[in-house]
mmCIF file of C-alpha atoms and ligand atoms in Angstrom:
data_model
loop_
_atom_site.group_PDB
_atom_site.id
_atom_site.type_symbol
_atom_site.label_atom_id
_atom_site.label_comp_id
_atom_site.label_asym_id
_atom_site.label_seq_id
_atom_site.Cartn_x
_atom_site.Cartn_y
_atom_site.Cartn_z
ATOM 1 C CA UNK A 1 -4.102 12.757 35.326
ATOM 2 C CA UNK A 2 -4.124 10.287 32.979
ATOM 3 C CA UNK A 3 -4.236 10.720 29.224
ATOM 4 C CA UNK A 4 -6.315 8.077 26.626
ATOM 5 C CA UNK A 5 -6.459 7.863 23.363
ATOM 6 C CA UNK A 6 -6.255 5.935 20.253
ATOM 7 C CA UNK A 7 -5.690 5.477 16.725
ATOM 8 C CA UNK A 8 -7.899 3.700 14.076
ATOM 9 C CA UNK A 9 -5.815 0.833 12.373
ATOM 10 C CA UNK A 10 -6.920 1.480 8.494
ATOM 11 C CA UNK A 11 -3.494 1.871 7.798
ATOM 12 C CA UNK A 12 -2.680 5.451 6.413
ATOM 13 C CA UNK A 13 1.595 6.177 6.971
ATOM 14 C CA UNK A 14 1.112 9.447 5.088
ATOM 15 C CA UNK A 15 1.849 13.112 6.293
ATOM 16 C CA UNK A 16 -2.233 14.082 7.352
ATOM 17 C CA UNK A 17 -1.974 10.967 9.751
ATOM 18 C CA UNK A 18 1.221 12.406 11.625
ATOM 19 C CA UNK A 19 0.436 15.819 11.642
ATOM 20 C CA UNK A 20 -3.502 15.347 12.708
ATOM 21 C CA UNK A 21 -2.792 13.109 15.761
ATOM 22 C CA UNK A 22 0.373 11.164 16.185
ATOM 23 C CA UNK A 23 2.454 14.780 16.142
ATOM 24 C CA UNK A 24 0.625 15.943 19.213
ATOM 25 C CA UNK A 25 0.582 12.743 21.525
ATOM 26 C CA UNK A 26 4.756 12.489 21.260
ATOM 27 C CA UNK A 27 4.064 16.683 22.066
ATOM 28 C CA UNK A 28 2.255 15.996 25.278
ATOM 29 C CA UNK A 29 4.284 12.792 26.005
ATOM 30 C CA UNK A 30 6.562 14.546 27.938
ATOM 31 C CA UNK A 31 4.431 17.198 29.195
ATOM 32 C CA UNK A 32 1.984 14.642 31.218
ATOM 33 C CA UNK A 33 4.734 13.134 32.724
ATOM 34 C CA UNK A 34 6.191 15.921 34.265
ATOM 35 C CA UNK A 35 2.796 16.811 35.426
ATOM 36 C CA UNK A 36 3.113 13.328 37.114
ATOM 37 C CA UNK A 37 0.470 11.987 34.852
ATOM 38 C CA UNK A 38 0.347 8.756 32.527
ATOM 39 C CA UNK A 39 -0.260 8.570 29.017
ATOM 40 C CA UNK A 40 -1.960 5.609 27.001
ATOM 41 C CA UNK A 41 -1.697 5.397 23.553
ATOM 42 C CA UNK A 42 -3.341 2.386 21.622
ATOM 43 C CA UNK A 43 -4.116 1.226 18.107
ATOM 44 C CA UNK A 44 -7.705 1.146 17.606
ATOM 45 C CA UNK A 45 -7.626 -2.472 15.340
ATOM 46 C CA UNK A 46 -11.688 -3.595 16.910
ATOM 47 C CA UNK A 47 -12.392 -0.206 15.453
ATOM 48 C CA UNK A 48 -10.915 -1.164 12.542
ATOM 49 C CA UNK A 49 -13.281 -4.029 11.877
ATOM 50 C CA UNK A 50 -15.695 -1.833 10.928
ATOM 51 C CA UNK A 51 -14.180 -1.054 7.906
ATOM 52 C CA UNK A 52 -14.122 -4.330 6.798
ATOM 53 C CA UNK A 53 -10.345 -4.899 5.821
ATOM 54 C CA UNK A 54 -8.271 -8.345 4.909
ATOM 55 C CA UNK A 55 -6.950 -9.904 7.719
ATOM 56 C CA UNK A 56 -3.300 -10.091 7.207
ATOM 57 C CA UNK A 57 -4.100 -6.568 5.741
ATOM 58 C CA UNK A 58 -5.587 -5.417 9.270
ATOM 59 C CA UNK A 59 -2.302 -7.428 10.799
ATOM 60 C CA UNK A 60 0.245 -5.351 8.454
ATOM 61 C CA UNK A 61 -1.338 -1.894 9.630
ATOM 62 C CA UNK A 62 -1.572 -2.675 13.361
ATOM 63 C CA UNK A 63 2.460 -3.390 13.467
ATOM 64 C CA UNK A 64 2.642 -0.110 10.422
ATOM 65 C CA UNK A 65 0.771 2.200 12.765
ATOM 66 C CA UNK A 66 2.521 1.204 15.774
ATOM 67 C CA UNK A 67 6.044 1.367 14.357
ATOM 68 C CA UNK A 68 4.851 4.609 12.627
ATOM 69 C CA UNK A 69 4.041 6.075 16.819
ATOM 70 C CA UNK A 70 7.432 5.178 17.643
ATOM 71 C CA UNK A 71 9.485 6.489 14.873
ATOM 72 C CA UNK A 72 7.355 9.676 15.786
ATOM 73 C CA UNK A 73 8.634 9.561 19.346
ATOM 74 C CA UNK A 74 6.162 8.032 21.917
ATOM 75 C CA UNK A 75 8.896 6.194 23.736
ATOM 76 C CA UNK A 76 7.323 2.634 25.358
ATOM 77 C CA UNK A 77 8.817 4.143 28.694
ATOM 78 C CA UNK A 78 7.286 7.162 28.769
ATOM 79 C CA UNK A 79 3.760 5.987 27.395
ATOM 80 C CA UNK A 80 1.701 2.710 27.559
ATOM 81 C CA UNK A 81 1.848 1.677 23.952
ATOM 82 C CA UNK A 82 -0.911 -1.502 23.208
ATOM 83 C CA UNK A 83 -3.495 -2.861 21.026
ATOM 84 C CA UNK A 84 -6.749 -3.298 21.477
ATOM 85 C CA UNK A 85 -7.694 -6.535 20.864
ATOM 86 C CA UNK A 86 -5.251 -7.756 23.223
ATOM 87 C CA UNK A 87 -6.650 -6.623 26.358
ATOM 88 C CA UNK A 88 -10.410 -8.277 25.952
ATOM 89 C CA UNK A 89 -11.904 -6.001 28.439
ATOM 90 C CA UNK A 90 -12.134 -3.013 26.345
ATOM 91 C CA UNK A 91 -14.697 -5.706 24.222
ATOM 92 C CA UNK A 92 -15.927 -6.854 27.838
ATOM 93 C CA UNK A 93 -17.154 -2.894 28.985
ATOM 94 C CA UNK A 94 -18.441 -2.207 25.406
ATOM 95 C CA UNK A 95 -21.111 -5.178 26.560
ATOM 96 C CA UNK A 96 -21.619 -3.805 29.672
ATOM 97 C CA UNK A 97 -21.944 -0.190 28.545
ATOM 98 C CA UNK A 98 -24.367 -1.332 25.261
ATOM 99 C CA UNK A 99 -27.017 -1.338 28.350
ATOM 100 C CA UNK A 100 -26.680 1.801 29.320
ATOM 101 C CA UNK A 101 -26.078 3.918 26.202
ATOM 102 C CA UNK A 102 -29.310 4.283 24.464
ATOM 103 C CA UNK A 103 -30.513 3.671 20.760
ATOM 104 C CA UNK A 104 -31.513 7.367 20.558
ATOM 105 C CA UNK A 105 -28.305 8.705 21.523
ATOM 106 C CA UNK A 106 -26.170 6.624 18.613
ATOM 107 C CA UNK A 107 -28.942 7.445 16.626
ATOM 108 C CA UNK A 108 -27.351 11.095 16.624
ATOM 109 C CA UNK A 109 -23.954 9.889 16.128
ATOM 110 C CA UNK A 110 -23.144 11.716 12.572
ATOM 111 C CA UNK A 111 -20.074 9.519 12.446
ATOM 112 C CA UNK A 112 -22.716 6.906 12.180
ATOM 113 C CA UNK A 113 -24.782 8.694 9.708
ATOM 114 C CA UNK A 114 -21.787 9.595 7.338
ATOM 115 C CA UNK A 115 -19.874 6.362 7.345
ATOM 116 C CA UNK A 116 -23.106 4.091 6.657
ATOM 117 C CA UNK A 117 -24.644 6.520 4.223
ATOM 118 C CA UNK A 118 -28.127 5.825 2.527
ATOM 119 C CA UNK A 119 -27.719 2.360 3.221
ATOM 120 C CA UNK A 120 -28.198 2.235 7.063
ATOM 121 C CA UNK A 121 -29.891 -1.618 7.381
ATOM 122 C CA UNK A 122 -26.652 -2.295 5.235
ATOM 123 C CA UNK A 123 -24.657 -1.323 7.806
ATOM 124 C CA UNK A 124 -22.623 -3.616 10.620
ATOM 125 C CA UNK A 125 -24.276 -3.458 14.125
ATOM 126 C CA UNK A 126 -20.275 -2.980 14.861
ATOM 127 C CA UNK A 127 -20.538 0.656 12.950
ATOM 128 C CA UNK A 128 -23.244 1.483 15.009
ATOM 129 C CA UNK A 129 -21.955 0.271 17.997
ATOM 130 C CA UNK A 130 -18.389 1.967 17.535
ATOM 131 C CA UNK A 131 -19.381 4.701 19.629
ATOM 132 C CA UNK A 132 -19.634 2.308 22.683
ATOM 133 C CA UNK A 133 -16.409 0.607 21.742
ATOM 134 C CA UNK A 134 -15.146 4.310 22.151
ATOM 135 C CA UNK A 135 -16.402 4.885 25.308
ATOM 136 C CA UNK A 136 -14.724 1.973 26.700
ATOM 137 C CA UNK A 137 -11.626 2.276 25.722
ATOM 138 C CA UNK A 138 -11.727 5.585 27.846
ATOM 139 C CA UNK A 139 -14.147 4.622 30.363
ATOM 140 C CA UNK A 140 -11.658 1.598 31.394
ATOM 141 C CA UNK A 141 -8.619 3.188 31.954
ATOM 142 C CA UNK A 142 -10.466 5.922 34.202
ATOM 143 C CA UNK A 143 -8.905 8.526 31.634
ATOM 144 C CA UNK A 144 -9.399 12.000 32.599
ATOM 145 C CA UNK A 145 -7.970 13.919 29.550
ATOM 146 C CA UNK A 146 -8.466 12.418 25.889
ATOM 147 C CA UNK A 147 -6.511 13.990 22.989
ATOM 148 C CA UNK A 148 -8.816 13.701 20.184
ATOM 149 C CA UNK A 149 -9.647 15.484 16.361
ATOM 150 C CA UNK A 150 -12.709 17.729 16.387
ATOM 151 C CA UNK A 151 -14.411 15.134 14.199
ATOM 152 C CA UNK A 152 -14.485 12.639 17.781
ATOM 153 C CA UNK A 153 -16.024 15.424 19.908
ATOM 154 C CA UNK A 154 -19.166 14.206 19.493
ATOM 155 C CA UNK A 155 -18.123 10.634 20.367
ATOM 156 C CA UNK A 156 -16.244 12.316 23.186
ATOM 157 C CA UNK A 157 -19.454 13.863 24.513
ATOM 158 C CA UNK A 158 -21.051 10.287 24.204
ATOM 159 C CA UNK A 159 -18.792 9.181 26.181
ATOM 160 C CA UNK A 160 -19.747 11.414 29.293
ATOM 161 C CA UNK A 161 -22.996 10.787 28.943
ATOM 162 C CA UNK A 162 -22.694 6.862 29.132
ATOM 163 C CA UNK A 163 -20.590 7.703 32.122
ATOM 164 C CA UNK A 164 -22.766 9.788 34.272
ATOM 165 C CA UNK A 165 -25.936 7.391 33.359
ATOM 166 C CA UNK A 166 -23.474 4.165 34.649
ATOM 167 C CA UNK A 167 -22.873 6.584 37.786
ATOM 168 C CA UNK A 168 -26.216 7.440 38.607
ATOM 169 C CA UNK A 169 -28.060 4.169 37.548
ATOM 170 C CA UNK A 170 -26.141 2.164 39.725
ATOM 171 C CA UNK A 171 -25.188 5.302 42.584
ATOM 172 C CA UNK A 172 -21.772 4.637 42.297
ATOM 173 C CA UNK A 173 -18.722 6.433 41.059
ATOM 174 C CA UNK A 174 -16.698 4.243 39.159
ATOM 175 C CA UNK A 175 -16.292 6.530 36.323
ATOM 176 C CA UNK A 176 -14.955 9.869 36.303
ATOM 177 C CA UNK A 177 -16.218 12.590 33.588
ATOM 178 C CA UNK A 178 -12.961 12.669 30.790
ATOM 179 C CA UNK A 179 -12.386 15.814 29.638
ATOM 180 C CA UNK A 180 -11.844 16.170 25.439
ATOM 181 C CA UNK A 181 -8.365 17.821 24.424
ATOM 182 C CA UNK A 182 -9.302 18.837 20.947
ATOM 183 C CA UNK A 183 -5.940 20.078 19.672
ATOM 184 C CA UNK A 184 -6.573 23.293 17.639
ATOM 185 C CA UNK A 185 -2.808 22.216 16.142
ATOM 186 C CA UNK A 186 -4.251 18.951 14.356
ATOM 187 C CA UNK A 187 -5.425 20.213 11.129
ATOM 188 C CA UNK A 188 -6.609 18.599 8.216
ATOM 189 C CA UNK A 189 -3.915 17.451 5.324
ATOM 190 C CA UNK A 190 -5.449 18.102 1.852
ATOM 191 C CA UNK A 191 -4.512 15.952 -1.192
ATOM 192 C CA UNK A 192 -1.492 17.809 -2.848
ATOM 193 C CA UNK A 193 -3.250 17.679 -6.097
ATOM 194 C CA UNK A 194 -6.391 18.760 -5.211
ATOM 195 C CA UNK A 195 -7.080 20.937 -1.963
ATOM 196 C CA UNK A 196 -10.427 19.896 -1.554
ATOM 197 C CA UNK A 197 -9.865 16.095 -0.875
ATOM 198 C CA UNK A 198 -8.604 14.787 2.030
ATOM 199 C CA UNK A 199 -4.955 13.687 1.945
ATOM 200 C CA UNK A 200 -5.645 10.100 1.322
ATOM 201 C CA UNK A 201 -3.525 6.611 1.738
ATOM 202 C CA UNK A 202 -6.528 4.979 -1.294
ATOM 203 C CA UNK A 203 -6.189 7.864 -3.787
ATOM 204 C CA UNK A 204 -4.484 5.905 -6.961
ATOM 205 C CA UNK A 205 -1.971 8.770 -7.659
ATOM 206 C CA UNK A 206 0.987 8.802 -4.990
ATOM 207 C CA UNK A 207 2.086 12.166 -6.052
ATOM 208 C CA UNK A 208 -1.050 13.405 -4.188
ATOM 209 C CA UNK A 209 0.393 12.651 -0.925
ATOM 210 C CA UNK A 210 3.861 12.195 1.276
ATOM 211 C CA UNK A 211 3.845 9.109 2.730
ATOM 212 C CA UNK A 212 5.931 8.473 5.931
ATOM 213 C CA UNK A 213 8.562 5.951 4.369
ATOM 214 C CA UNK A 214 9.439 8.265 0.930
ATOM 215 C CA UNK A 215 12.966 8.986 0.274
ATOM 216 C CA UNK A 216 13.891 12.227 0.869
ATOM 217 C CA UNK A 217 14.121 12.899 -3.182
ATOM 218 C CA UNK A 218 10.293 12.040 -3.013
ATOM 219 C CA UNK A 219 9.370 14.367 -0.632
ATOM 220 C CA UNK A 220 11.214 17.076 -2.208
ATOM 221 C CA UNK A 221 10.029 15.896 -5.920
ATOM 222 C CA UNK A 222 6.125 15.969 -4.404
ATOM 223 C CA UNK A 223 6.333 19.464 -2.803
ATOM 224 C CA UNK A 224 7.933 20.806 -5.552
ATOM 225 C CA UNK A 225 5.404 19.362 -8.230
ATOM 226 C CA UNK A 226 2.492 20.115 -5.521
ATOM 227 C CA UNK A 227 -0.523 22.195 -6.861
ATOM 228 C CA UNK A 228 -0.802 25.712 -6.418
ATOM 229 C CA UNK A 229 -1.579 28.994 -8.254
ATOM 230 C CA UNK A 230 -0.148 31.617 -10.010
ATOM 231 C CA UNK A 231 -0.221 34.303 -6.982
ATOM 232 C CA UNK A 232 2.435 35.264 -4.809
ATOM 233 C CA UNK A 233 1.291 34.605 -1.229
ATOM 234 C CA UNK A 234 -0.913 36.788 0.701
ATOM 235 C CA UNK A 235 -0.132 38.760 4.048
ATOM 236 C CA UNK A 236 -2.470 37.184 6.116
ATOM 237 C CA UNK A 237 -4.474 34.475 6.804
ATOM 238 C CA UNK A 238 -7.714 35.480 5.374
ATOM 239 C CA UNK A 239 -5.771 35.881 2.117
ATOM 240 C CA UNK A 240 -6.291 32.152 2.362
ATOM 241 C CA UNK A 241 -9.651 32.233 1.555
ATOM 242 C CA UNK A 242 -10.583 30.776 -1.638
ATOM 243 C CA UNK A 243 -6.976 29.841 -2.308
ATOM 244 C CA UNK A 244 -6.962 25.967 -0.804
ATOM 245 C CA UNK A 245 -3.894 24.568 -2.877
ATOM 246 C CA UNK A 246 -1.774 27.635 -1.214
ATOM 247 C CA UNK A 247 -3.726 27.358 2.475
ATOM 248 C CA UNK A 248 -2.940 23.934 2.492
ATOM 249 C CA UNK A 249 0.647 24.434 1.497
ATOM 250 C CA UNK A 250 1.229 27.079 4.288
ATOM 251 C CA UNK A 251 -1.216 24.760 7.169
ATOM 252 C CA UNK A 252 1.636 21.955 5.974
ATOM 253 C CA UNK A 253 4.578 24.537 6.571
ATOM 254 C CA UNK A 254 3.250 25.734 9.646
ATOM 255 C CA UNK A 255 2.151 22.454 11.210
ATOM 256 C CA UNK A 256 6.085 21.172 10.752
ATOM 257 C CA UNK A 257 7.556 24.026 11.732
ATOM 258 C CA UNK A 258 5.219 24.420 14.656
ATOM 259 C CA UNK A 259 4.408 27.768 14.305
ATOM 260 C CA UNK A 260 1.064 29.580 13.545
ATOM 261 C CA UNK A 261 -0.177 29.924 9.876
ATOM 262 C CA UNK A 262 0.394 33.727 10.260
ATOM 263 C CA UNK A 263 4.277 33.660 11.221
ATOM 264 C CA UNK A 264 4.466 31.615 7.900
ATOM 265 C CA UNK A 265 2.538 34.329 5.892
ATOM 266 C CA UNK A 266 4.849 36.967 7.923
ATOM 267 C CA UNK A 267 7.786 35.284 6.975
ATOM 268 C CA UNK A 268 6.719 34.305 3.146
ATOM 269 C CA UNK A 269 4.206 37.069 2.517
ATOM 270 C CA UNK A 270 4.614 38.670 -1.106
ATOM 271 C CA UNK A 271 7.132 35.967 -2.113
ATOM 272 C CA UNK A 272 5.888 33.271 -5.113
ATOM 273 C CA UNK A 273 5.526 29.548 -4.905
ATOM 274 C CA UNK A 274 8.651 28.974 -6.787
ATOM 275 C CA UNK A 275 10.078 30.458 -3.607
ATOM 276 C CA UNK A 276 8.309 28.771 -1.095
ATOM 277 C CA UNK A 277 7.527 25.673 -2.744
ATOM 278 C CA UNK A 278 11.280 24.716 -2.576
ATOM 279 C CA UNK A 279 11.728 26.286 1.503
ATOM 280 C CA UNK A 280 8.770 23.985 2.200
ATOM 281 C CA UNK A 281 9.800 20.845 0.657
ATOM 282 C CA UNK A 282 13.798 21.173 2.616
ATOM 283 C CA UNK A 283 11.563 22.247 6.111
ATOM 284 C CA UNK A 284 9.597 18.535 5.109
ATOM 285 C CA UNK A 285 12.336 16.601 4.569
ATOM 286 C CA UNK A 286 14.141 17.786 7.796
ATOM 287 C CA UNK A 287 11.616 17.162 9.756
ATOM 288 C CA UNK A 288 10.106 13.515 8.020
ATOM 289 C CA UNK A 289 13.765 12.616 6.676
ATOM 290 C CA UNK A 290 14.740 11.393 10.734
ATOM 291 C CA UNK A 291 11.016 9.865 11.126
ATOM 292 C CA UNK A 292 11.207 7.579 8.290
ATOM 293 C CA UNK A 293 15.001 6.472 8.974
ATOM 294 C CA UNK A 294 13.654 5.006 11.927
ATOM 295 C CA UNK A 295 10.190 3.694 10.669
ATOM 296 C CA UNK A 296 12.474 2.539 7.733
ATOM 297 C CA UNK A 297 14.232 0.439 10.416
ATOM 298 C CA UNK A 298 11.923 -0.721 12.640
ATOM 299 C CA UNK A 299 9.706 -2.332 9.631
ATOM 300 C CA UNK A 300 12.732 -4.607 9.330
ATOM 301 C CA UNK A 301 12.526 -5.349 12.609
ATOM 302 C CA UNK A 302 8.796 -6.222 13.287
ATOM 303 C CA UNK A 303 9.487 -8.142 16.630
ATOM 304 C CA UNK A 304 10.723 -5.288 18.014
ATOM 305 C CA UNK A 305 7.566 -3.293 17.292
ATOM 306 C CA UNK A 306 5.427 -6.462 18.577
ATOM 307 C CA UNK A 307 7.664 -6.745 22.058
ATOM 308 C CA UNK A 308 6.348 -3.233 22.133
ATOM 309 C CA UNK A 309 2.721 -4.173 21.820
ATOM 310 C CA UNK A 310 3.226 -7.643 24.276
ATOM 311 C CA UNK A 311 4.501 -5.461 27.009
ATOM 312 C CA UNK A 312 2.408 -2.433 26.633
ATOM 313 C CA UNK A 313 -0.985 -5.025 26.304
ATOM 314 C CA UNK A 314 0.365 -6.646 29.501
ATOM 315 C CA UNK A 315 0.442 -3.583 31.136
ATOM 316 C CA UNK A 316 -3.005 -2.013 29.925
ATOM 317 C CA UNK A 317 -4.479 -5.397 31.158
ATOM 318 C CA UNK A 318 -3.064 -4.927 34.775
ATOM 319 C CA UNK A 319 -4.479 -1.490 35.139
ATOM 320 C CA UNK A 320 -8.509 -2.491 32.970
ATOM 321 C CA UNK A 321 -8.716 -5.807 34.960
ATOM 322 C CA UNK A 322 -9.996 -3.806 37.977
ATOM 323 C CA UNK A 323 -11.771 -1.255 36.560
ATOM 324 C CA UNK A 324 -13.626 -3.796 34.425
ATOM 325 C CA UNK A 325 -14.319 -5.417 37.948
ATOM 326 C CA UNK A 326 -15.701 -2.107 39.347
ATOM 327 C CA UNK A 327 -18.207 -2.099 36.647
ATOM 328 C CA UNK A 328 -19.019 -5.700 37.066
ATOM 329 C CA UNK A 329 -19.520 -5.493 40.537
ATOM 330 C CA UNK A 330 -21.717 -2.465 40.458
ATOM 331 C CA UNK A 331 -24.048 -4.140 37.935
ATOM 332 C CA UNK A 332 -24.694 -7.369 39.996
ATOM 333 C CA UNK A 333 -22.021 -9.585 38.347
ATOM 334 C CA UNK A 334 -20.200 -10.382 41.344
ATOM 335 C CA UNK A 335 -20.105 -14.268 40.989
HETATM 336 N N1 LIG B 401 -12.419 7.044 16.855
HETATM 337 C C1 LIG B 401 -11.097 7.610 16.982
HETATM 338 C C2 LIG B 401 -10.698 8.233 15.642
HETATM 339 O O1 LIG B 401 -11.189 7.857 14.624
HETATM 340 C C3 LIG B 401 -10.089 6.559 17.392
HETATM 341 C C4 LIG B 401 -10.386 6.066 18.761
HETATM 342 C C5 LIG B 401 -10.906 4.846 19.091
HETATM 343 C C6 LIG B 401 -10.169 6.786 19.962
HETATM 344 N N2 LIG B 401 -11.033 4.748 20.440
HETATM 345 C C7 LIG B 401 -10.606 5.915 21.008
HETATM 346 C C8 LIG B 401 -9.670 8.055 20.264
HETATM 347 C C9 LIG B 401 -10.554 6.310 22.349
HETATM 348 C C10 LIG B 401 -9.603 8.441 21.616
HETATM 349 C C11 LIG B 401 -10.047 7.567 22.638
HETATM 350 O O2 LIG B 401 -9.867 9.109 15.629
#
């Protein structure tokens, strides 16, 4: 067994980004390895390219993100913890794999479609090709379980296809089929001001989100002054319906406390938000107060986070140079 997976660099230390992904790999951390597994965690900064960012911008986020993993609790000796760019053969496969994926099949990719809009010949051949990227980042590491948001399924599913085409085209069996983990527990963070946006690192009102390095007063203060309405809160879940400030309040509680959305509404059913505003906001900064002491800390001390990085490239590289080779080998590039 060994688990994949990585996270786009753009830079987003708020509450959505921990709770949709970052939450769940320090979950199974420990989990895979007493299964005798490995887990791989990486930040995804060639995927960030393709949202065209300032360099020493793009730098900041790759050490953010990565500091923000290990506040969260993927422990470097537990988990293989690396960039991208520094281990060239994830760009190396992408080359190889661009001939075997075909135009038709990123032609579906509604990532794709969303991200480059109406203007598609506007668009970066890296956009389109981000899918690929994708692919090899699993494809390399032989990865046979991938953690991943229901939004990358489709990438995901990309990704087995390229896989079983390499297989057969070349009647080897370098690659194994990954399977998708899409966590059920990853849910979406709304905007705390308005339920229907994303929770979002560019909105230009900070009140509308928690980001990982507020003081605990600021957590409180944004829970607290959080949107909701004027009912007390339903029963049961499909009570929810229609009400998005209050659903996303309770997917928040229930996502920190690690419990269901229906144990919340057992527990708080009947009562008003000046009741469980308040429960919500201490449950928030118990459980973000310890995360952002260390994050707090270990964005003073960036060459920690890089040693981090160094080794875990170092080691990513020892296990891709082979597999890279495999690939290489069956397509003819032996000299
Ligand atoms: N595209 C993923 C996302 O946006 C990030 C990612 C890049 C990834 N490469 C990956 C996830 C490989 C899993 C495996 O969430």
């Amino acid at each position: 067994m060994r688990v994949v997976s990585g996270i786009q660099t753009t830079g987003r230390l708020h509450l959505g980004n921990y709770l949709g992904a970052i939450k769940q790999w320090v979950a199974m951390q420990d989990q895979v390895a007493e299964a005798g597994g490995e887990s791989m965690y990486f930040m995804a900064d060639l995927h960030a390219l393709t949202d065209r960012v300032a360099p020493k911008e793009l730098a900041d986020n790759t050490i953010e993100m990565t500091a923000t993993v290990l506040a969260a609790g993927l422990d470097p000796e537990k988990s293989i913890i690396w960039n991208q760019a520094r281990v060239p053969a994830h760009s190396e496969l992408t080359w190889l794999l661009n001939n075997v994926a075909r135009v038709g099949w990123l032609n579906r990719m509604t990532q794709f479609k969303d991200k480059a809009g109406k203007d598609r010949e506007g668009a970066s051949v890296g956009l389109y090709d981000y899918p690929v990227l994708m692919a090899a980042d699993i494809l390399l590491y032989k990865a046979t379980h991938v953690p991943v948001g229901e939004d990358q399924k489709q990438h995901l599913e990309l990704t087995r296809d390229i896989a079983t085409k390499f297989n057969s085209d070349y009647g080897v069996e370098v690659f194994p089929l990954p399977e998708p983990m899409i966590s059920v527990a990853a849910p979406r963070i709304m905007s705390l001001r308005d339920a229907t946006a994303k929770m979002s690192k560019s909105n230009p009102s900070d009140m509308t989100r928690v980001n990982l390095n507020d003081s605990d007063d600021e957590i409180a203060q944004k829970f607290r002054k959080a949107k909701s309405d004027a009912e007390s809160l339903p029963d049961t879940v499909e009570g929810l319906e229609e009400r998005p400030e209050a659903r996303n309040l309770v997917t928040i509680y229930a996502a920190l406390a690690d419990i269901a959305p229906a144990e919340v509404l057992a527990q708080y059913g009947g009562q008003g938000f000046g009741q469980f505003k308040p429960a919500l906001a201490d449950l928030a900064v118990a459980k973000l107060g310890p995360i952002r002491d260390r994050l707090v800390r270990l964005l003073d001390d960036r060459g920690e986070v890089i040693r981090v990085l160094e080794r875990g490239s170092e080691r990513a590289r020892a296990i891709a140079g082979p597999v890279l080779r495999e690939a290489q080998d069956a397509m003819g590039l032996q000299l």
